[in-house]
């Protein structure tokens, strides 16, 4: 008690924000508080060093806007045309350049490949016996090798080059050894594509556009079910065609990726500022917005070795908290049970009493519903929030899985048995982990952090793929579904206490969110938020909630701490 009291007292006495121990949970604009003449001098030096002398005026405006983003109407340096640009950014946030939406389309293709790879084996499960190992093959390769190639591939080839490399491997989808090779493509692709999308999109719509990974993965799952349905009657080679069909979206992916701009943040990390500015010009509506965003990111850079970045995921406080949060949300992706449906829905429907054709049609229905229900998440994730969406969906997934399992107790000769099982599987909905994990790590550790997060997700997907067939035999359908329903509740508790909200924060501002100690976040959720929620929604007492994060701008300081980068 005395130790925490001393810490609280020290933080109140010191107005500076510590990126190792941000106990007061202040979110600081790193440019705030710098006198305007000093800031202008810094911009002039920056433009001279990076070769932007001809753009010095627009970079000065961009720096002033980045320093005072909410007060642009009062800034004397801006003209009316500049203010109108910034107004439109708020009032027409989805009015973005063609190249930004092209980037999103290509990332969506990458996601569709991922989803199709997951369900190509679903129909083949009905034909083959060693289904667990075949399903798990790509995920074993992802977790053990593929994901950890993300950092060196990004370092040498960039975001686009990595996605191209992975697209080539994702055309390999047949037998077990080839499915291990498929994992070499799936891992870095799942790690890199959400990061690429997150780094290219503005903060106001980043969640919605990065959420497109999740939505189009669901679409890929749906296409996989379509392919299974279309091919199941072609004879003995049906299962081979079902597994191999996922190469189709990989072809336009490898062709289209180089029509997209490279991540400006990656260019800046490599010291290629001129190319970074050209990328920002393609990804933003005006040069003013491009200059603002480039200068704001500028101080977030530092270099480390591959091994040191891996170790620092667990040793630097700010990065360790992001590592924990991404672990929680990624393992929750598997604990919720969504992949037991993606992998084995046809098997489940056959065990419920459907014929092979009926089971594939039912799986098609699940894929369609799962994809359609991803659309509301895209439009609400930046207002409702990542954390709130998960807290809402996990209880829903728990009771629907439990209900689907209990429906197996309905007698087999009852006409209600299969429709009831199908109904509860159809209204089962999944979480949004890749959006979250792509944005929580600082630029210096983003590739390594996503490697960890995706290795966690796909490694446990391998465990799920191997164990679920045996679990059906040992526990029956009721026991297996009840087991995953219980895991949903465990995941809900983990998310409630260990996952901070990240909506509408720039990737740089999240340094301050994740500098808040885990114990302080958990304590706030248990002692402040939970009682407030009970009083508001159960007792119907309308009272304000004391916020965890203090969003007022605080005096700028120069900090050089590992894990944040400058």
Coordinates of C-alpha atoms in Angstrom, one line a residue:
X1 CA 0.0 0.0 0.0
X2 CA 2.8 2.4 0.9
X3 CA 4.6 1.7 -2.3
X4 CA 1.6 2.5 -4.5
X5 CA 0.9 5.6 -2.4
X6 CA 4.5 6.8 -3.0
X7 CA 4.1 6.2 -6.7
X8 CA 0.8 8.1 -6.9
X9 CA 2.4 11.0 -4.9
X10 CA 5.4 11.1 -7.2
X11 CA 3.2 11.2 -10.3
X12 CA 1.1 14.0 -8.9
X13 CA 4.2 16.0 -8.1
X14 CA 5.8 15.4 -11.5
X15 CA 3.6 16.7 -14.5
X16 CA 5.8 14.8 -17.0
X17 CA 4.5 11.6 -18.6
X18 CA 6.6 8.6 -18.2
X19 CA 6.4 6.2 -21.0
X20 CA 7.5 3.4 -18.7
X21 CA 5.1 4.1 -15.9
X22 CA 2.3 6.4 -17.0
X23 CA 0.4 6.0 -13.7
X24 CA -1.8 9.0 -14.2
X25 CA -2.8 7.8 -17.6
X26 CA -2.2 11.0 -19.5
X27 CA -2.2 10.9 -23.2
X28 CA 0.3 13.5 -24.4
X29 CA 0.8 15.1 -27.8
X30 CA 4.6 15.2 -28.1
X31 CA 4.5 18.6 -29.9
X32 CA 2.3 20.3 -27.3
X33 CA 3.8 23.0 -25.3
X34 CA 6.7 23.8 -27.7
X35 CA 6.8 27.5 -28.3
X36 CA 5.8 28.3 -31.9
X37 CA 9.1 29.9 -32.8
X38 CA 11.0 26.9 -31.5
X39 CA 8.7 24.5 -33.4
X40 CA 9.2 26.5 -36.6
X41 CA 12.9 26.4 -36.2
X42 CA 12.7 22.6 -35.7
X43 CA 10.6 22.3 -38.9
X44 CA 13.1 24.3 -40.9
X45 CA 16.0 22.1 -39.7
X46 CA 13.9 19.0 -40.5
X47 CA 13.1 20.1 -44.0
X48 CA 16.8 21.1 -44.6
X49 CA 18.0 17.7 -43.4
X50 CA 15.5 15.6 -45.3
X51 CA 15.5 17.7 -48.6
X52 CA 12.1 19.3 -48.2
X53 CA 13.2 23.0 -48.5
X54 CA 10.7 23.7 -51.3
X55 CA 7.9 22.4 -49.0
X56 CA 8.9 24.2 -45.8
X57 CA 5.8 26.4 -45.7
X58 CA 3.4 23.4 -45.8
X59 CA 5.4 21.5 -43.3
X60 CA 5.2 24.5 -40.9
X61 CA 1.5 24.4 -41.3
X62 CA 1.4 20.7 -40.8
X63 CA 3.5 20.9 -37.6
X64 CA 1.2 23.6 -36.2
X65 CA -1.9 21.5 -36.9
X66 CA -0.3 18.4 -35.4
X67 CA 0.5 20.4 -32.3
X68 CA -3.0 21.8 -32.0
X69 CA -5.3 19.3 -33.9
X70 CA -8.5 20.4 -32.2
X71 CA -7.8 24.2 -32.5
X72 CA -7.2 24.5 -36.2
X73 CA -9.9 27.1 -36.5
X74 CA -7.9 29.5 -34.3
X75 CA -4.5 29.0 -35.9
X76 CA -3.4 32.3 -37.6
X77 CA -0.9 30.6 -39.9
X78 CA -3.7 28.7 -41.7
X79 CA -5.7 30.1 -44.6
X80 CA -9.5 29.5 -45.0
X81 CA -8.7 26.8 -47.6
X82 CA -6.6 24.9 -45.1
X83 CA -9.3 25.1 -42.5
X84 CA -11.8 23.7 -45.0
X85 CA -9.6 20.8 -45.7
X86 CA -9.5 19.9 -42.0
X87 CA -13.2 20.4 -41.6
X88 CA -13.8 18.0 -44.4
X89 CA -11.5 15.5 -42.7
X90 CA -14.0 15.3 -39.8
X91 CA -17.3 15.7 -41.6
X92 CA -16.5 13.5 -44.6
X93 CA -14.1 11.0 -43.0
X94 CA -14.8 8.3 -45.6
X95 CA -13.9 10.6 -48.5
X96 CA -10.4 9.3 -49.1
X97 CA -8.0 9.0 -52.1
X98 CA -8.3 6.2 -54.6
X99 CA -4.9 4.8 -53.7
X100 CA -6.0 4.4 -50.0
X101 CA -9.0 2.4 -51.1
X102 CA -6.9 0.4 -53.5
X103 CA -4.6 -0.5 -50.6
X104 CA -7.7 -1.6 -48.6
X105 CA -8.9 -3.7 -51.6
X106 CA -5.6 -5.5 -51.9
X107 CA -5.4 -6.0 -48.1
X108 CA -9.0 -7.4 -48.4
X109 CA -7.8 -9.9 -51.0
X110 CA -5.0 -10.9 -48.6
X111 CA -7.6 -11.5 -45.9
X112 CA -9.8 -13.5 -48.3
X113 CA -6.9 -15.8 -49.0
X114 CA -6.5 -16.3 -45.3
X115 CA -10.2 -17.1 -44.8
X116 CA -10.4 -19.4 -47.8
X117 CA -7.3 -21.3 -46.6
X118 CA -9.1 -21.9 -43.3
X119 CA -12.2 -23.5 -44.9
X120 CA -10.8 -25.2 -48.0
X121 CA -10.3 -28.2 -45.7
X122 CA -13.8 -28.0 -44.3
X123 CA -15.4 -29.9 -47.1
X124 CA -12.4 -32.2 -47.5
X125 CA -12.9 -33.2 -43.8
X126 CA -15.8 -35.3 -45.1
X127 CA -13.5 -37.3 -47.4
X128 CA -10.3 -37.7 -45.4
X129 CA -9.5 -39.4 -42.1
X130 CA -6.3 -37.5 -40.8
X131 CA -8.3 -34.3 -40.7
X132 CA -6.8 -32.9 -37.6
X133 CA -3.2 -32.9 -38.7
X134 CA -4.0 -31.8 -42.3
X135 CA -6.1 -28.8 -40.9
X136 CA -3.4 -27.9 -38.4
X137 CA -0.4 -28.1 -40.9
X138 CA -0.4 -24.5 -42.0
X139 CA -0.9 -23.2 -38.5
X140 CA 2.0 -25.3 -37.1
X141 CA 4.3 -23.9 -39.8
X142 CA 2.9 -20.4 -39.1
X143 CA 3.5 -20.5 -35.4
X144 CA 6.9 -22.1 -35.5
X145 CA 8.5 -20.5 -38.5
X146 CA 6.2 -18.3 -40.7
X147 CA 5.3 -15.6 -38.2
X148 CA 8.9 -15.1 -37.1
X149 CA 9.9 -14.4 -40.7
X150 CA 7.8 -11.3 -40.6
X151 CA 10.4 -9.0 -39.1
X152 CA 13.3 -9.9 -41.5
X153 CA 11.0 -10.0 -44.5
X154 CA 9.6 -6.5 -43.7
X155 CA 13.1 -5.2 -43.0
X156 CA 14.5 -6.2 -46.4
X157 CA 11.5 -6.2 -48.7
X158 CA 9.0 -3.7 -47.1
X159 CA 5.3 -4.3 -46.5
X160 CA 4.5 -4.8 -50.1
X161 CA 7.4 -7.1 -50.8
X162 CA 6.4 -9.3 -47.8
X163 CA 2.8 -9.5 -49.0
X164 CA 4.0 -10.5 -52.5
X165 CA 6.3 -13.2 -51.1
X166 CA 3.5 -14.6 -49.0
X167 CA 1.0 -14.5 -51.9
X168 CA 3.4 -16.8 -53.8
X169 CA 3.4 -19.3 -51.0
X170 CA -0.3 -19.1 -50.6
X171 CA -0.8 -20.6 -54.0
X172 CA 0.6 -23.8 -52.5
X173 CA -2.4 -25.5 -50.8
X174 CA -2.5 -29.2 -51.5
X175 CA -1.0 -32.1 -49.5
X176 CA 0.4 -32.0 -46.0
X177 CA 4.0 -31.0 -46.9
X178 CA 2.7 -28.3 -49.2
X179 CA 0.3 -27.1 -46.5
X180 CA 3.3 -26.7 -44.2
X181 CA 4.8 -24.5 -47.0
X182 CA 1.5 -22.6 -47.1
X183 CA 2.1 -21.7 -43.4
X184 CA 5.3 -19.9 -44.5
X185 CA 3.1 -17.6 -46.5
X186 CA 0.1 -17.4 -44.1
X187 CA 2.1 -16.3 -41.1
X188 CA 4.0 -13.2 -42.4
X189 CA 0.9 -12.3 -44.5
X190 CA -1.4 -12.3 -41.4
X191 CA 1.2 -10.3 -39.5
X192 CA 2.1 -7.8 -42.2
X193 CA -1.2 -7.0 -43.9
X194 CA -3.1 -5.5 -40.9
X195 CA 0.1 -3.5 -40.0
X196 CA 0.3 -2.3 -43.6
X197 CA -3.3 -1.2 -43.5
X198 CA -3.0 0.4 -40.1
X199 CA 0.1 2.4 -41.1
X200 CA -1.5 3.8 -44.2
X201 CA -4.9 4.9 -42.9
X202 CA -5.9 8.0 -40.9
X203 CA -6.7 7.6 -37.2
X204 CA -10.4 8.6 -37.6
X205 CA -11.1 5.6 -39.8
X206 CA -8.3 3.3 -39.1
X207 CA -10.3 0.8 -37.1
X208 CA -13.0 0.5 -39.8
X209 CA -10.5 0.0 -42.6
X210 CA -8.2 -2.3 -40.7
X211 CA -11.3 -4.2 -39.6
X212 CA -11.7 -4.9 -43.3
X213 CA -9.1 -7.7 -42.7
X214 CA -11.5 -9.4 -40.3
X215 CA -14.5 -8.7 -42.6
X216 CA -12.8 -10.1 -45.7
X217 CA -11.4 -13.0 -43.9
X218 CA -15.0 -13.8 -43.1
X219 CA -15.7 -13.3 -46.8
X220 CA -12.9 -15.7 -47.7
X221 CA -14.4 -18.3 -45.2
X222 CA -17.7 -17.8 -47.1
X223 CA -15.9 -18.3 -50.5
X224 CA -14.3 -21.4 -49.1
X225 CA -17.7 -22.8 -48.2
X226 CA -18.9 -21.9 -51.7
X227 CA -16.0 -23.8 -53.3
X228 CA -16.6 -26.8 -51.1
X229 CA -20.2 -26.8 -52.2
X230 CA -19.4 -26.4 -55.8
X231 CA -16.8 -29.2 -55.9
X232 CA -18.1 -31.9 -53.6
X233 CA -19.7 -33.9 -56.5
X234 CA -16.8 -34.0 -58.9
X235 CA -15.6 -37.4 -57.7
X236 CA -12.5 -38.7 -55.9
X237 CA -10.4 -35.6 -56.5
X238 CA -13.0 -33.3 -54.9
X239 CA -11.1 -33.0 -51.7
X240 CA -7.9 -32.0 -53.6
X241 CA -9.8 -29.3 -55.5
X242 CA -11.4 -28.1 -52.3
X243 CA -8.0 -27.7 -50.6
X244 CA -6.4 -26.2 -53.8
X245 CA -9.1 -23.7 -54.6
X246 CA -7.7 -21.1 -52.2
X247 CA -5.0 -20.2 -54.7
X248 CA -7.5 -18.2 -56.8
X249 CA -7.5 -14.9 -54.8
X250 CA -3.7 -15.2 -54.2
X251 CA -3.1 -14.5 -58.0
X252 CA -4.6 -11.0 -58.1
X253 CA -3.0 -10.4 -54.7
X254 CA 0.6 -10.9 -55.9
X255 CA -0.2 -8.8 -59.1
X256 CA -2.0 -6.0 -57.4
X257 CA 0.2 -5.3 -54.4
X258 CA 2.8 -3.3 -56.3
X259 CA 0.1 -0.9 -57.6
X260 CA -0.3 0.2 -54.0
X261 CA 1.9 2.8 -52.2
X262 CA 4.4 1.4 -49.7
X263 CA 3.9 2.2 -46.0
X264 CA 5.3 5.7 -45.4
X265 CA 6.3 4.7 -41.9
X266 CA 8.4 1.8 -43.3
X267 CA 10.1 4.3 -45.7
X268 CA 10.8 6.7 -42.8
X269 CA 12.2 3.8 -40.7
X270 CA 14.6 3.3 -43.6
X271 CA 15.5 7.0 -43.8
X272 CA 13.8 7.3 -47.2
X273 CA 11.8 10.4 -46.4
X274 CA 11.3 11.6 -49.9
X275 CA 9.6 8.3 -50.8
X276 CA 7.6 8.4 -47.6
X277 CA 6.2 11.8 -48.5
X278 CA 5.3 10.6 -52.0
X279 CA 3.4 7.7 -50.3
X280 CA 1.6 10.0 -47.9
X281 CA 0.6 12.2 -50.9
X282 CA -1.0 9.2 -52.5
X283 CA -2.7 8.2 -49.2
X284 CA -4.0 11.6 -48.1
X285 CA -6.3 14.0 -49.8
X286 CA -4.0 17.0 -49.7
X287 CA -0.3 17.8 -49.3
X288 CA -1.2 19.6 -46.0
X289 CA -2.5 16.4 -44.4
X290 CA 0.5 14.5 -45.8
X291 CA 3.0 16.9 -44.3
X292 CA 1.2 16.9 -41.0
X293 CA 1.2 13.1 -40.7
X294 CA 4.8 12.7 -41.8
X295 CA 6.1 15.2 -39.3
X296 CA 4.0 13.8 -36.5
X297 CA 5.5 10.3 -37.1
X298 CA 9.0 11.6 -37.6
X299 CA 10.2 11.4 -34.0
X300 CA 9.0 7.8 -33.5
X301 CA 12.0 6.0 -35.1
X302 CA 14.9 4.0 -33.7
X303 CA 16.6 0.8 -34.8
X304 CA 17.5 -2.4 -33.0
X305 CA 18.5 -5.9 -33.8
X306 CA 16.1 -8.8 -34.5
X307 CA 17.0 -10.6 -31.3
X308 CA 16.9 -7.5 -29.1
X309 CA 13.4 -6.6 -30.4
X310 CA 12.2 -10.1 -29.6
X311 CA 13.6 -9.9 -26.1
X312 CA 12.2 -6.4 -25.6
X313 CA 8.6 -7.6 -26.2
X314 CA 8.8 -8.9 -22.6
X315 CA 11.3 -6.6 -21.0
X316 CA 10.3 -3.0 -21.9
X317 CA 7.2 -2.0 -19.8
X318 CA 5.3 -0.2 -22.6
X319 CA 5.9 -3.0 -25.1
X320 CA 5.3 -5.7 -22.6
X321 CA 1.8 -4.3 -21.9
X322 CA 1.1 -4.3 -25.7
X323 CA 2.4 -7.9 -25.9
X324 CA 0.1 -9.0 -23.1
X325 CA -3.0 -7.2 -24.6
X326 CA -2.3 -8.7 -28.0
X327 CA -1.8 -12.1 -26.5
X328 CA -5.2 -11.8 -24.7
X329 CA -7.1 -10.8 -27.7
X330 CA -5.4 -13.3 -30.0
X331 CA -5.8 -16.3 -27.7
X332 CA -9.4 -15.2 -27.2
X333 CA -9.9 -15.6 -31.0
X334 CA -9.3 -19.3 -30.5
X335 CA -11.0 -19.7 -27.1
X336 CA -14.2 -18.3 -28.6
X337 CA -14.5 -21.4 -30.8
X338 CA -15.0 -19.6 -34.2
X339 CA -12.5 -21.8 -35.9
X340 CA -14.1 -25.0 -34.8
X341 CA -17.0 -23.9 -37.0
X342 CA -14.6 -22.7 -39.8
X343 CA -12.7 -26.0 -39.7
X344 CA -15.4 -28.5 -38.8
X345 CA -18.9 -27.1 -39.5
X346 CA -19.6 -29.7 -42.2
X347 CA -18.5 -32.5 -39.8
X348 CA -20.7 -31.0 -37.0
X349 CA -23.8 -30.8 -39.3
X350 CA -23.3 -34.4 -40.5
X351 CA -23.1 -35.6 -36.9
X352 CA -26.3 -33.6 -36.2
X353 CA -28.1 -35.6 -38.9
X354 CA -27.6 -33.8 -42.2
X355 CA -26.5 -35.5 -45.4
X356 CA -23.1 -34.5 -46.9
X357 CA -24.8 -32.1 -49.3
X358 CA -27.1 -30.6 -46.7
X359 CA -24.1 -30.2 -44.3
X360 CA -22.2 -28.2 -47.0
X361 CA -25.3 -26.0 -47.6
X362 CA -25.6 -25.4 -43.9
X363 CA -21.9 -24.4 -43.8
X364 CA -22.5 -22.1 -46.7
X365 CA -25.2 -20.4 -44.7
X366 CA -22.9 -20.0 -41.7
X367 CA -20.3 -18.5 -43.9
X368 CA -22.7 -16.0 -45.4
X369 CA -24.2 -14.9 -42.1
X370 CA -20.7 -14.6 -40.5
X371 CA -19.6 -12.3 -43.4
X372 CA -22.7 -10.2 -43.4
X373 CA -22.5 -9.6 -39.6
X374 CA -18.9 -8.3 -40.0
X375 CA -20.3 -5.2 -41.8
X376 CA -21.8 -3.6 -38.7
X377 CA -18.5 -4.0 -36.9
X378 CA -16.7 -2.1 -39.6
X379 CA -19.1 0.9 -39.2
X380 CA -19.1 0.9 -35.4
X381 CA -15.6 -0.1 -34.4
X382 CA -14.3 3.5 -34.4
X383 CA -17.2 4.8 -32.3
X384 CA -18.3 1.8 -30.2
X385 CA -14.6 0.8 -29.7
X386 CA -12.6 -2.4 -30.1
X387 CA -12.9 -3.4 -26.4
X388 CA -16.6 -2.8 -26.2
X389 CA -17.3 -4.9 -29.3
X390 CA -15.4 -7.8 -27.8
X391 CA -17.2 -7.4 -24.4
X392 CA -20.5 -7.5 -26.3
X393 CA -19.7 -10.4 -28.6
X394 CA -18.1 -12.9 -26.2
X395 CA -21.2 -13.4 -24.0
X396 CA -23.2 -13.8 -27.2
X397 CA -20.8 -16.5 -28.4
X398 CA -20.9 -18.3 -25.0
X399 CA -24.6 -18.7 -24.9
X400 CA -25.1 -19.6 -28.6
X401 CA -22.4 -22.3 -28.4
X402 CA -23.9 -23.7 -25.2
X403 CA -27.4 -23.7 -26.8
X404 CA -26.1 -25.3 -30.0
X405 CA -24.5 -28.1 -27.8
X406 CA -27.6 -28.6 -25.8
X407 CA -29.6 -29.0 -29.0
X408 CA -27.8 -32.3 -29.6
X409 CA -29.9 -33.7 -26.8
X410 CA -33.0 -33.2 -28.9
X411 CA -34.0 -36.7 -30.2
X412 CA -32.6 -37.6 -33.6
X413 CA -36.1 -38.3 -35.0
X414 CA -37.3 -34.8 -34.1
X415 CA -37.6 -32.4 -37.0
X416 CA -36.5 -29.5 -34.7
X417 CA -33.0 -31.0 -33.9
X418 CA -31.0 -29.9 -36.9
X419 CA -32.7 -26.6 -37.5
X420 CA -32.1 -25.6 -33.9
X421 CA -28.4 -26.6 -34.0
X422 CA -28.0 -24.6 -37.3
X423 CA -29.8 -21.6 -35.9
X424 CA -27.5 -21.2 -32.9
X425 CA -24.4 -21.8 -35.0
X426 CA -25.7 -19.1 -37.5
X427 CA -26.1 -16.4 -34.9
X428 CA -22.6 -17.2 -33.5
X429 CA -20.3 -14.2 -34.2
X430 CA -16.6 -13.6 -33.8
X431 CA -14.3 -11.0 -32.4
X432 CA -11.9 -8.5 -34.0
X433 CA -8.3 -9.3 -32.9
X434 CA -6.2 -8.4 -35.9
X435 CA -7.4 -4.8 -35.9
X436 CA -6.3 -4.5 -32.3
X437 CA -3.0 -6.2 -32.5
X438 CA -1.9 -4.3 -35.6
X439 CA -2.1 -0.9 -33.8
X440 CA -0.9 -1.6 -30.2
X441 CA 2.8 -1.9 -30.8
X442 CA 5.2 1.0 -31.3
X443 CA 6.8 1.4 -34.8
X444 CA 10.1 0.1 -33.5
X445 CA 8.5 -3.3 -32.5
X446 CA 5.5 -3.5 -34.8
X447 CA 6.7 -6.3 -37.0
X448 CA 8.0 -8.3 -34.1
X449 CA 4.9 -7.6 -32.1
X450 CA 2.6 -8.8 -34.8
X451 CA 4.8 -11.9 -35.3
X452 CA 4.1 -12.7 -31.6
X453 CA 0.4 -12.0 -31.9
X454 CA -0.2 -14.0 -35.0
X455 CA 2.0 -16.8 -33.8
X456 CA -0.2 -16.9 -30.7
X457 CA -3.4 -16.9 -32.7
X458 CA -2.4 -19.5 -35.4
X459 CA -0.4 -21.7 -33.0
X460 CA -3.5 -22.2 -30.9
X461 CA -5.5 -22.6 -34.1
X462 CA -3.2 -25.6 -34.8
X463 CA -4.0 -27.0 -31.3
X464 CA -7.7 -26.5 -32.0
X465 CA -7.5 -28.2 -35.4
X466 CA -5.7 -31.2 -33.9
X467 CA -7.7 -31.6 -30.8
X468 CA -11.4 -30.9 -31.8
X469 CA -12.0 -34.2 -33.7
X470 CA -10.8 -36.2 -30.6
X471 CA -12.8 -33.9 -28.3
X472 CA -16.0 -34.7 -30.3
X473 CA -15.3 -38.4 -29.7
X474 CA -14.4 -38.1 -26.0
X475 CA -16.8 -35.4 -24.8
X476 CA -19.5 -35.7 -27.5
X477 CA -20.9 -32.6 -29.2
X478 CA -22.6 -31.3 -26.1
X479 CA -19.4 -31.5 -24.0
X480 CA -17.2 -30.0 -26.7
X481 CA -19.5 -27.0 -27.3
X482 CA -19.9 -26.5 -23.6
X483 CA -16.2 -26.5 -23.1
X484 CA -15.8 -23.7 -25.7
X485 CA -18.7 -21.8 -24.2
X486 CA -16.8 -21.8 -20.8
X487 CA -13.7 -20.6 -22.6
X488 CA -15.7 -17.7 -23.9
X489 CA -16.4 -16.6 -20.3
X490 CA -12.7 -17.0 -19.3
X491 CA -11.8 -14.9 -22.4
X492 CA -14.4 -12.3 -21.5
X493 CA -12.8 -11.8 -18.0
X494 CA -9.3 -11.6 -19.5
X495 CA -10.4 -8.9 -22.0
X496 CA -12.2 -6.9 -19.3
X497 CA -9.2 -6.6 -17.0
X498 CA -6.2 -6.7 -19.4
X499 CA -7.2 -5.0 -22.7
X500 CA -7.1 -1.2 -23.0
X501 CA -9.3 0.6 -25.5
X502 CA -7.4 2.0 -28.5
X503 CA -10.1 3.6 -30.7
X504 CA -9.4 6.9 -32.5
X505 CA -5.9 7.2 -31.1
X506 CA -3.0 7.8 -33.5
X507 CA -0.4 5.0 -33.6
X508 CA 1.9 7.3 -31.8
X509 CA -0.5 8.4 -29.1
X510 CA -0.9 4.7 -28.1
X511 CA 2.5 4.9 -26.6
X512 CA 0.9 6.8 -23.7
X513 CA -2.1 4.4 -23.4
X514 CA 0.2 1.4 -23.0
X515 CA 2.5 3.2 -20.6
X516 CA -0.4 2.9 -18.0
X517 CA 0.5 0.0 -15.7
X518 CA -1.5 -3.1 -16.0
X519 CA -2.4 -3.1 -12.3
X520 CA -3.8 0.4 -12.6
X521 CA -5.9 -0.6 -15.7
X522 CA -7.2 -3.8 -14.0
X523 CA -7.9 -1.9 -10.7
X524 CA -9.9 0.8 -12.6
X525 CA -12.0 -1.8 -14.4
X526 CA -12.8 -3.7 -11.2
X527 CA -13.3 -0.8 -8.8
X528 CA -14.6 2.0 -10.9
X529 CA -16.0 0.9 -14.3
X530 CA -17.8 -2.3 -13.1
X531 CA -19.6 -0.6 -10.2
X532 CA -20.6 2.3 -12.4
X533 CA -21.9 -0.1 -15.1
X534 CA -24.0 -1.9 -12.5
X535 CA -25.4 1.3 -11.1
X536 CA -26.2 2.7 -14.6
X537 CA -27.7 -0.3 -16.3
X538 CA -29.1 -2.3 -13.4
X539 CA -30.0 0.3 -10.8
X540 CA -30.8 2.9 -13.5
X541 CA -28.8 5.6 -11.8
X542 CA -27.5 8.2 -14.3
X543 CA -24.2 9.3 -13.0
X544 CA -20.9 10.3 -14.8
X545 CA -18.1 7.8 -15.2
X546 CA -14.7 8.9 -13.9
X547 CA -12.4 8.3 -17.0
X548 CA -9.2 6.3 -16.8
X549 CA -7.3 8.2 -19.4
X550 CA -6.8 11.9 -18.9
X551 CA -6.8 13.2 -22.4
X552 CA -5.9 16.8 -21.7
X553 CA -2.7 17.9 -23.4
X554 CA 0.2 18.1 -21.0
X555 CA 3.5 19.9 -21.3
X556 CA 5.8 18.4 -23.9
X557 CA 9.0 16.8 -22.8
X558 CA 11.8 15.1 -24.7
X559 CA 12.0 11.4 -23.8
X560 CA 14.3 8.8 -25.2
X561 CA 13.0 5.5 -23.9
X562 CA 13.3 2.0 -25.5
X563 CA 10.2 0.8 -27.1
X564 CA 8.8 4.2 -28.2
X565 CA 11.3 5.4 -30.7
X566 CA 11.9 9.0 -31.8

